[in-house]
Coordinates of C-alpha atoms and ligand atoms in Angstrom, one line a residue:
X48 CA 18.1 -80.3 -2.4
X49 CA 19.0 -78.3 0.7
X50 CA 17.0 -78.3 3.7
X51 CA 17.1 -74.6 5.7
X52 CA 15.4 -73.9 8.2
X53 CA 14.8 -70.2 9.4
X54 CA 14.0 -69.5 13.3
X55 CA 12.9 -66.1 14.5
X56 CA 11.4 -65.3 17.9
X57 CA 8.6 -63.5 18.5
X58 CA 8.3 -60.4 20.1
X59 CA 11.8 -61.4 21.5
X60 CA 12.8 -58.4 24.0
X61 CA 9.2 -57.9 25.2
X62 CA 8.5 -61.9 25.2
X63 CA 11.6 -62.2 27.6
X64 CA 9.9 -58.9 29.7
X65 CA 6.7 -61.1 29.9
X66 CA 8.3 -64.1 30.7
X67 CA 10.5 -62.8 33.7
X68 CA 7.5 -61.0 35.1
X69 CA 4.5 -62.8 34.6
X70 CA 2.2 -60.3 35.5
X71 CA 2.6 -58.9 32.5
X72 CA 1.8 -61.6 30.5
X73 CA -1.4 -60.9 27.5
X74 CA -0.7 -57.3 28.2
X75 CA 0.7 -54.7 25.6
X76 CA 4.7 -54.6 26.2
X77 CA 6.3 -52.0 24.5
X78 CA 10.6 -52.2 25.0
X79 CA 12.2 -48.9 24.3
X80 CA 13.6 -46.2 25.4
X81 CA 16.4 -45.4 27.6
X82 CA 19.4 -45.9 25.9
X83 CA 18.0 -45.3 22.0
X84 CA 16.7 -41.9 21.9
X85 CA 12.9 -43.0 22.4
X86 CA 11.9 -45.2 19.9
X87 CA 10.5 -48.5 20.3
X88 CA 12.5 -51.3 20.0
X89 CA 9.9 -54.0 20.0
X90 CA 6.4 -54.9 21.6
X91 CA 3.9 -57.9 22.6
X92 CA 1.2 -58.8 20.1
X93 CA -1.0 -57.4 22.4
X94 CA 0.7 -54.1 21.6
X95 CA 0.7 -54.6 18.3
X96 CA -3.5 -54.6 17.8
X97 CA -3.0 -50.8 18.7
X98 CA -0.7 -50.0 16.3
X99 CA 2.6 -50.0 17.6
X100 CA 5.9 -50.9 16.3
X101 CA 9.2 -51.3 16.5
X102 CA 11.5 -48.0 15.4
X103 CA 8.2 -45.8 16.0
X104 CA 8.9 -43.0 19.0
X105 CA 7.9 -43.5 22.4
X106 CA 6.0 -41.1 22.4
X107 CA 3.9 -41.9 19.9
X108 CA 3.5 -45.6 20.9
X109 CA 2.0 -44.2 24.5
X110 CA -0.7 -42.4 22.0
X111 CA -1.7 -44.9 20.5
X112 CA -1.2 -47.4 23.8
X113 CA -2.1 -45.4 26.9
X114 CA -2.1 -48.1 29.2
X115 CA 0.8 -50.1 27.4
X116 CA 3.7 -51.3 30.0
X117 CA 6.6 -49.8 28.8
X118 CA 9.7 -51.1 30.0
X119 CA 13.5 -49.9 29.4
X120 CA 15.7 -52.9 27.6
X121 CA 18.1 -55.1 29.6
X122 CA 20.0 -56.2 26.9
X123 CA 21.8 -58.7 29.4
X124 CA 19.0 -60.8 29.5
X125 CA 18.5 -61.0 26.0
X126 CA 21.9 -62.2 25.2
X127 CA 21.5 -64.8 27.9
X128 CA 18.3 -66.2 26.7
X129 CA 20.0 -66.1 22.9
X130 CA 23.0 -68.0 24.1
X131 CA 20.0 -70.8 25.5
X132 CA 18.2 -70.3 22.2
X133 CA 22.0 -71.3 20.2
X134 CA 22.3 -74.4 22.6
X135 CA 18.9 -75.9 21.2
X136 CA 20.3 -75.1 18.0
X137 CA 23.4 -76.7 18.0
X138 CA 21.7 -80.0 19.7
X139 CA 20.2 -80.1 16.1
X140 CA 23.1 -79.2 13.3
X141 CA 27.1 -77.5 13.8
X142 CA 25.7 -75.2 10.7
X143 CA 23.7 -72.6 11.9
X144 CA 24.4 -68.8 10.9
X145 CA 22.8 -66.5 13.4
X146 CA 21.2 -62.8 12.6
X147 CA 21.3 -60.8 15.5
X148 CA 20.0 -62.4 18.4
X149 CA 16.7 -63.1 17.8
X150 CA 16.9 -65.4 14.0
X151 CA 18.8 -67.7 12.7
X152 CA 18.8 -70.4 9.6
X153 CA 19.6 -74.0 10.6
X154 CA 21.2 -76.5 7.9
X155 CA 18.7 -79.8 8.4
X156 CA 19.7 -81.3 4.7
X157 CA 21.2 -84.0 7.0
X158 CA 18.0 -85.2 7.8
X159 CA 16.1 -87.9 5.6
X160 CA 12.9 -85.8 6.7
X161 CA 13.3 -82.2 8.3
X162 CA 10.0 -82.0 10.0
X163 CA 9.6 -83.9 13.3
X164 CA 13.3 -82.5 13.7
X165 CA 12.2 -78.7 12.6
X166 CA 9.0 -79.1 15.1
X167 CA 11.3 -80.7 17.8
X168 CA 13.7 -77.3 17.9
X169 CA 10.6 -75.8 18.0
X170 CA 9.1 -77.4 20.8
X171 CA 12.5 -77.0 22.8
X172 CA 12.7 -73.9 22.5
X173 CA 9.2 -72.7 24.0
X174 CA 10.3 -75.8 26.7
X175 CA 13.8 -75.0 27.2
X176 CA 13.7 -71.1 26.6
X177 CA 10.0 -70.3 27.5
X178 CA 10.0 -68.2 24.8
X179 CA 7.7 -69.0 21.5
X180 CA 9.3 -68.6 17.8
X181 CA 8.0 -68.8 14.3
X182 CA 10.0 -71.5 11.7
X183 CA 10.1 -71.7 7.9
X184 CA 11.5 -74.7 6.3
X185 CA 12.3 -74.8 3.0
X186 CA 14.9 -75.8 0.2
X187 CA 16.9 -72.2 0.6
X188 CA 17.4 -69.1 3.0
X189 CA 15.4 -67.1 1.4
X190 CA 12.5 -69.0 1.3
X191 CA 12.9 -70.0 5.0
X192 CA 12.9 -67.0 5.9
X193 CA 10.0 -65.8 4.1
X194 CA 8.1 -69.0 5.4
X195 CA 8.7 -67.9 9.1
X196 CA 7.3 -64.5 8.7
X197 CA 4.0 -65.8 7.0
X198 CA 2.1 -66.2 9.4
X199 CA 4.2 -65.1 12.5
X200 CA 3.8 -65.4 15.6
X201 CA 4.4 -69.2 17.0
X202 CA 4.2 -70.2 13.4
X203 CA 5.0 -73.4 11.8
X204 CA 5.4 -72.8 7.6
X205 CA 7.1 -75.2 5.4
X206 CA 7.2 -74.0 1.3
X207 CA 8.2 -77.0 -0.8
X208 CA 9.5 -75.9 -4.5
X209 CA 6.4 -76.7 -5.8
X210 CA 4.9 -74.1 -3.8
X211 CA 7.0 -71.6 -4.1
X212 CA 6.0 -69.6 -6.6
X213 CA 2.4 -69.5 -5.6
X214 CA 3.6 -68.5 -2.5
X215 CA 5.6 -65.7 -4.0
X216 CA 3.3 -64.4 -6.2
X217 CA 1.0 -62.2 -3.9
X218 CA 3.6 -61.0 -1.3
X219 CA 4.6 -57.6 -1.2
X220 CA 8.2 -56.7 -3.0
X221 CA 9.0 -55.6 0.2
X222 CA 9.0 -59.5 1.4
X223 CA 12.2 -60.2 -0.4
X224 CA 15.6 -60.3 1.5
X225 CA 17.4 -57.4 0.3
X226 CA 14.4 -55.0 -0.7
X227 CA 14.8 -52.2 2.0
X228 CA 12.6 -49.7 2.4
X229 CA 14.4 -47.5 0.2
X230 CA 14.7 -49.9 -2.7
X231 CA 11.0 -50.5 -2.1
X232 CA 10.2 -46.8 -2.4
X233 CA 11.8 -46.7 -5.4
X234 CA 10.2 -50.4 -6.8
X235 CA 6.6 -49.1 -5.8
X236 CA 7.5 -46.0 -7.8
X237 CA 8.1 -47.9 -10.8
X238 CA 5.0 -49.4 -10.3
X239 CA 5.7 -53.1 -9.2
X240 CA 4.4 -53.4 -5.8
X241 CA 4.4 -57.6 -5.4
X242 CA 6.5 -59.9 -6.5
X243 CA 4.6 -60.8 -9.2
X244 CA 5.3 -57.7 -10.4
X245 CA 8.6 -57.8 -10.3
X246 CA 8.5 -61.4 -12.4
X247 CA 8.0 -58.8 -15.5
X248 CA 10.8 -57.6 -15.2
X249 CA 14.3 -58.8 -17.5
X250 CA 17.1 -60.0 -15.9
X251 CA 19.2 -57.3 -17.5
X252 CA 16.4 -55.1 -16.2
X253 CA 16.7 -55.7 -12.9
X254 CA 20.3 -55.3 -13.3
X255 CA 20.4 -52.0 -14.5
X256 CA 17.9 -51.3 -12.3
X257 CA 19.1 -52.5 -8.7
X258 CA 23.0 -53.1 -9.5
X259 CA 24.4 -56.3 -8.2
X260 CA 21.2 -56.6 -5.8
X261 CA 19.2 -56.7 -9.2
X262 CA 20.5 -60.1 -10.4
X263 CA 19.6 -61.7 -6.8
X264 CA 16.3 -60.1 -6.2
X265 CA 16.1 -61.5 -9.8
X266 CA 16.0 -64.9 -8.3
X267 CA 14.7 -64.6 -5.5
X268 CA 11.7 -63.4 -7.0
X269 CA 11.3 -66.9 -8.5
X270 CA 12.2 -69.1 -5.8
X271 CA 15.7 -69.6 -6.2
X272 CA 18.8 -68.5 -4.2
X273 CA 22.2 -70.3 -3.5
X274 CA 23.7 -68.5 -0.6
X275 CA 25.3 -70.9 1.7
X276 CA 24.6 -71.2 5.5
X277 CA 28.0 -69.4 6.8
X278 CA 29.5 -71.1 9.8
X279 CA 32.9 -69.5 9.9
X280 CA 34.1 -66.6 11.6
X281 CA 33.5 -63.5 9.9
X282 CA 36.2 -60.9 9.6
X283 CA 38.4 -59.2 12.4
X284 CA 37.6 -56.0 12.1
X285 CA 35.0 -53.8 10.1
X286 CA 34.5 -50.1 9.2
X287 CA 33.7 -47.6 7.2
X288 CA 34.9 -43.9 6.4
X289 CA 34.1 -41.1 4.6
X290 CA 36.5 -38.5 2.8
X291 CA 34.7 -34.9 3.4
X292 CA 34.0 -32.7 0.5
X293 CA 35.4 -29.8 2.7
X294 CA 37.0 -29.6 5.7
X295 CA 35.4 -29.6 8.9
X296 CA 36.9 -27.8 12.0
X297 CA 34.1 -28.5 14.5
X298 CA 33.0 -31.7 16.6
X299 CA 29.0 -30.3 15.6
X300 CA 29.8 -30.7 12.2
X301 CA 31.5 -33.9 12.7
X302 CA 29.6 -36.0 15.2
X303 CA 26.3 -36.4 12.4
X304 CA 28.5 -37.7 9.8
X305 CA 30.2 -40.2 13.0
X306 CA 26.7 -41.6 13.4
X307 CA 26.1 -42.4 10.3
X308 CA 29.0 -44.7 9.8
X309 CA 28.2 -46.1 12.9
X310 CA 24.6 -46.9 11.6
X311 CA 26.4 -48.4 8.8
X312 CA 28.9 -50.2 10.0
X313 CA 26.4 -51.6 12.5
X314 CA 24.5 -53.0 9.9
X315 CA 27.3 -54.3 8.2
X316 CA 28.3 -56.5 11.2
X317 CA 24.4 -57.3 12.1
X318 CA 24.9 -58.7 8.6
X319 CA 28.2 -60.3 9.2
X320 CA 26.2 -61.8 12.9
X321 CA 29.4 -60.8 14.8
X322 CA 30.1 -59.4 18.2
X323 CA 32.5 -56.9 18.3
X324 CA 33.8 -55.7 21.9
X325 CA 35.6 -52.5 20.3
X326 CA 35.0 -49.4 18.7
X327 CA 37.2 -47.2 16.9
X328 CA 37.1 -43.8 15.6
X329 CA 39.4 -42.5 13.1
X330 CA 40.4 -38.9 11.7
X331 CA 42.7 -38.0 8.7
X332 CA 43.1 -34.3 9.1
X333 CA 43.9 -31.6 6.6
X334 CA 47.7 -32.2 6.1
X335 CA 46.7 -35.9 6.1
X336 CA 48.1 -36.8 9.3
X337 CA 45.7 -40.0 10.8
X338 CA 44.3 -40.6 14.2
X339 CA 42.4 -42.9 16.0
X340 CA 41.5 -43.7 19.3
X341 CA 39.6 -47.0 20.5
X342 CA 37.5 -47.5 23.6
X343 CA 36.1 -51.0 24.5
X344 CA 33.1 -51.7 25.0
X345 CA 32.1 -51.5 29.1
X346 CA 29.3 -52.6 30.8
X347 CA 26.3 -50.8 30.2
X348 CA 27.7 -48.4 27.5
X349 CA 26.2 -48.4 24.2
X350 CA 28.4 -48.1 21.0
X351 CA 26.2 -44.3 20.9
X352 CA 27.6 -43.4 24.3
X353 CA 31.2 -45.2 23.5
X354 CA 31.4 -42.4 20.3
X355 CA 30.1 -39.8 22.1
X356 CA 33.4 -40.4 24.3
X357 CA 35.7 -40.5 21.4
X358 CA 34.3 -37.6 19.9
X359 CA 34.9 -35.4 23.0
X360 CA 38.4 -37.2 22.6
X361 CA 39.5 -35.1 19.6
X362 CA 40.8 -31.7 18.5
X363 CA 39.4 -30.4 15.4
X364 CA 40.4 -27.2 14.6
X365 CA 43.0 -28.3 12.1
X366 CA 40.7 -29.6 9.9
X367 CA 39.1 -32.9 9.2
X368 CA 39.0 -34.4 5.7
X369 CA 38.3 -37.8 6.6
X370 CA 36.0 -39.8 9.4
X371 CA 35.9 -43.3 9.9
X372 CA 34.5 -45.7 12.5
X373 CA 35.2 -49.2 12.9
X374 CA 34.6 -52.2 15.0
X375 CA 37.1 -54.8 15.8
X376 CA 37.7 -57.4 18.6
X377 CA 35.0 -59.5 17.5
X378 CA 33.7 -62.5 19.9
X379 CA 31.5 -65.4 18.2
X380 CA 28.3 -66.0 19.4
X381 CA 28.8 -69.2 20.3
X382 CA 31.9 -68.2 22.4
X383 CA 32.4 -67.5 26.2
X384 CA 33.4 -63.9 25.9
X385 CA 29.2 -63.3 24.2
X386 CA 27.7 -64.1 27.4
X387 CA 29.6 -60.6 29.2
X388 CA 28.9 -58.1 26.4
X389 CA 26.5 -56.3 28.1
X390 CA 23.9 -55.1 25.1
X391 CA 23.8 -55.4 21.0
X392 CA 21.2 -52.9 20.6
X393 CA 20.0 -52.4 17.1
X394 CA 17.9 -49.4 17.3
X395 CA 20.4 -47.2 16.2
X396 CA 20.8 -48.8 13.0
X397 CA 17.0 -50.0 12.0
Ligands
TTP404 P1 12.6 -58.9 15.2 O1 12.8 -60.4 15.1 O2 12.6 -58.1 14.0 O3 11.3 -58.5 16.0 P2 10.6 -59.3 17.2 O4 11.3 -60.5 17.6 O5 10.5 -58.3 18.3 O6 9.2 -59.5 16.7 P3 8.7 -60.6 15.6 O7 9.9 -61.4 15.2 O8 7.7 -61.5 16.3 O9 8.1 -59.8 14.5 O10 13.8 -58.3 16.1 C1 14.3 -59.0 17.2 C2 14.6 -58.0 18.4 O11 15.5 -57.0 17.9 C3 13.4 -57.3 18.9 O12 12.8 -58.0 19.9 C4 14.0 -56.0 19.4 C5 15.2 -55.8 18.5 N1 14.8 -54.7 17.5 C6 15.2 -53.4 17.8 O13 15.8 -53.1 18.8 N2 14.8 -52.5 16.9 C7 14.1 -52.7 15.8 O14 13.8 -51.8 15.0 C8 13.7 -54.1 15.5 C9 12.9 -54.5 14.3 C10 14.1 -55.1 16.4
MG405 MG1 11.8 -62.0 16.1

């Protein structure tokens, strides 16, 4: 039996805010702003009581929290506290696969007994870090990760198989790894709102139901899953394009559909947990001649203001039947080049 456990901090960017400026410590904290077109990116727990979350506007948020601090991200500082968060990791076990920079699941099945190792990283992080984090330990990522959120935040949760389905039972559908909001709109629609619910369902029926997704939600559902923690380096380069079902001739038209695939391919490498330090933008036009043009990331620049260049980069007016954007130059985590990027900001893609 394997031995995962899952590591998330809490409240990470606004738990870094309070612990660089002590004054603002047991106060609401609301990150956000600036550089992601007003929404929240994350708050304290003190925040939270009022209602505020992350990917909700500004605006809103300073409804609902009048007196809430609200800060700008400094995504510097996060990356360096993440790099201090992988160190403690790595004291512990070589496989580790990081989401973001904020979560990760840890390979213990090396130790005889997990715990007193899983409450050690725990313990050295809030000493080592100063920042606090919730842990799940259990025989499989999903359930580690599930275990970490339960009762979030400076949690301690361990689910042992025998537990698990009791565990799973009550828990919204939305719980599971893989059920986004959208495939829980569409669950809660068909009626099944917990997992429970979901147990009713037929293999083949989740299959035609949810695709390839189906089969694992399928299992998850009942406890099992048998992804493997991935240490390696993911691919070199990632992207996505779209072929137009018209030609466009104008950057207006052009720039929406740009975002999108940046949303997407963001996700894609949030998923992959890479770095990447360039972005690319690519147009096929009419008479199918290609372009593309890079630009790497700089200090300070999003990847929103890095595609806002590129856009202004290109002529339109032959017309465009294809738009892609891509991401390449990847740095590990773990490596040297991590600690200069100057921000991974997820807003844009949450
Ligand atoms: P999360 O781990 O999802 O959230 P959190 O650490 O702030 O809070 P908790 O884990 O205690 O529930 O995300 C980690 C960081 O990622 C978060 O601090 C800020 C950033 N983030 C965004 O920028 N936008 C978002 O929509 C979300 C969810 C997170
Ligand atoms: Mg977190």
């Amino acid at each position: 039996m394997k031995k995962i456990l899952h590591v998330d901090i809490d409240a990470f960017y606004a738990s870094v805010e309070q612990l660089d400026r002590p004054e603002y410590r047991g106060k609401p904290v609301i990150v956000g702003g600036s550089s992601n077109r007003g929404v929240v990116s994350t708050c304290s727990y003190e925040a939270r009581k009022f209602g505020v979350r992350s990917a909700m506007p500004v605006a809103l948020a300073k409804k609902k929290c009048p007196h809430g601090i609200f800060l700008p991200p400094r995504f510097d500082r996060y990356v360096e506290k993440s790099k201090e968060i992988r160190r403690v990791f790595s004291a512990y076990t070589e496989r580790y696969q990081t989401v973001g920079l904020d979560e990760a699941y840890l390979d213990m099945s090396h130790y005889e007994n997990a715990m007193p190792a899983a409450r050690e990283i725990k313990r050295r992080i809030r000493r080592e870090t100063g920042l606090t984090c919730s842990v799940g330990l259990s025989y499989n990522m999903s359930l580690a990760k599930i275990a970490s959120d339960l009762k979030k935040p400076d949690a301690f949760v361990v689910i042992r198989p025998e537990q698990a389905l009791e565990v799973l039972r009550e828990l919204p559908i939305g719980t599971l790894h893989g059920v986004g909001k959208k495939t829980q709109e569409f669950l809660v629609k068909k009626d099944i709102h917990t997992i429970e619910d979901f147990w009713r369902l037929s293999l083949d029926e989740a299959v035609q139901m949810l695709g390839k997704m189906g089969h694992a939600l399928y299992f998850r559902a009942r406890g099992e899953d048998d992804r493997e923690i991935v240490t390696e380096r993911a691919p070199k380069s990632s992207s996505r394009e779209t072929t137009l079902s018209f030609d466009l001739y104008t950057r207006e038209t052009i720039a929406p559909i740009a975002y999108s695939l940046l949303q997407e391919v963001q996700q894609d490498i949030r998923d992959e947990g890479v770095i990447p330090q360039t972005i690319t933008l690519k147009i096929k036009y009419a008479d199918f001649t290609i372009r593309s043009k890079q630009r790497k990331r700089e200090y300070g620049a999003t990847w929103d203001e890095l595609l806002e260049d590129l856009l202004d980069a290109f002529d339109y007016s032959p017309g465009v039947r294809l738009v892609g954007v891509g991401f390449s130059n990847f740095a590990s985590p773990d490596e040297e080049r991590y600690e200069q990027l100057s921000l991974f900001s997820w807003n844009s893609f949450r």
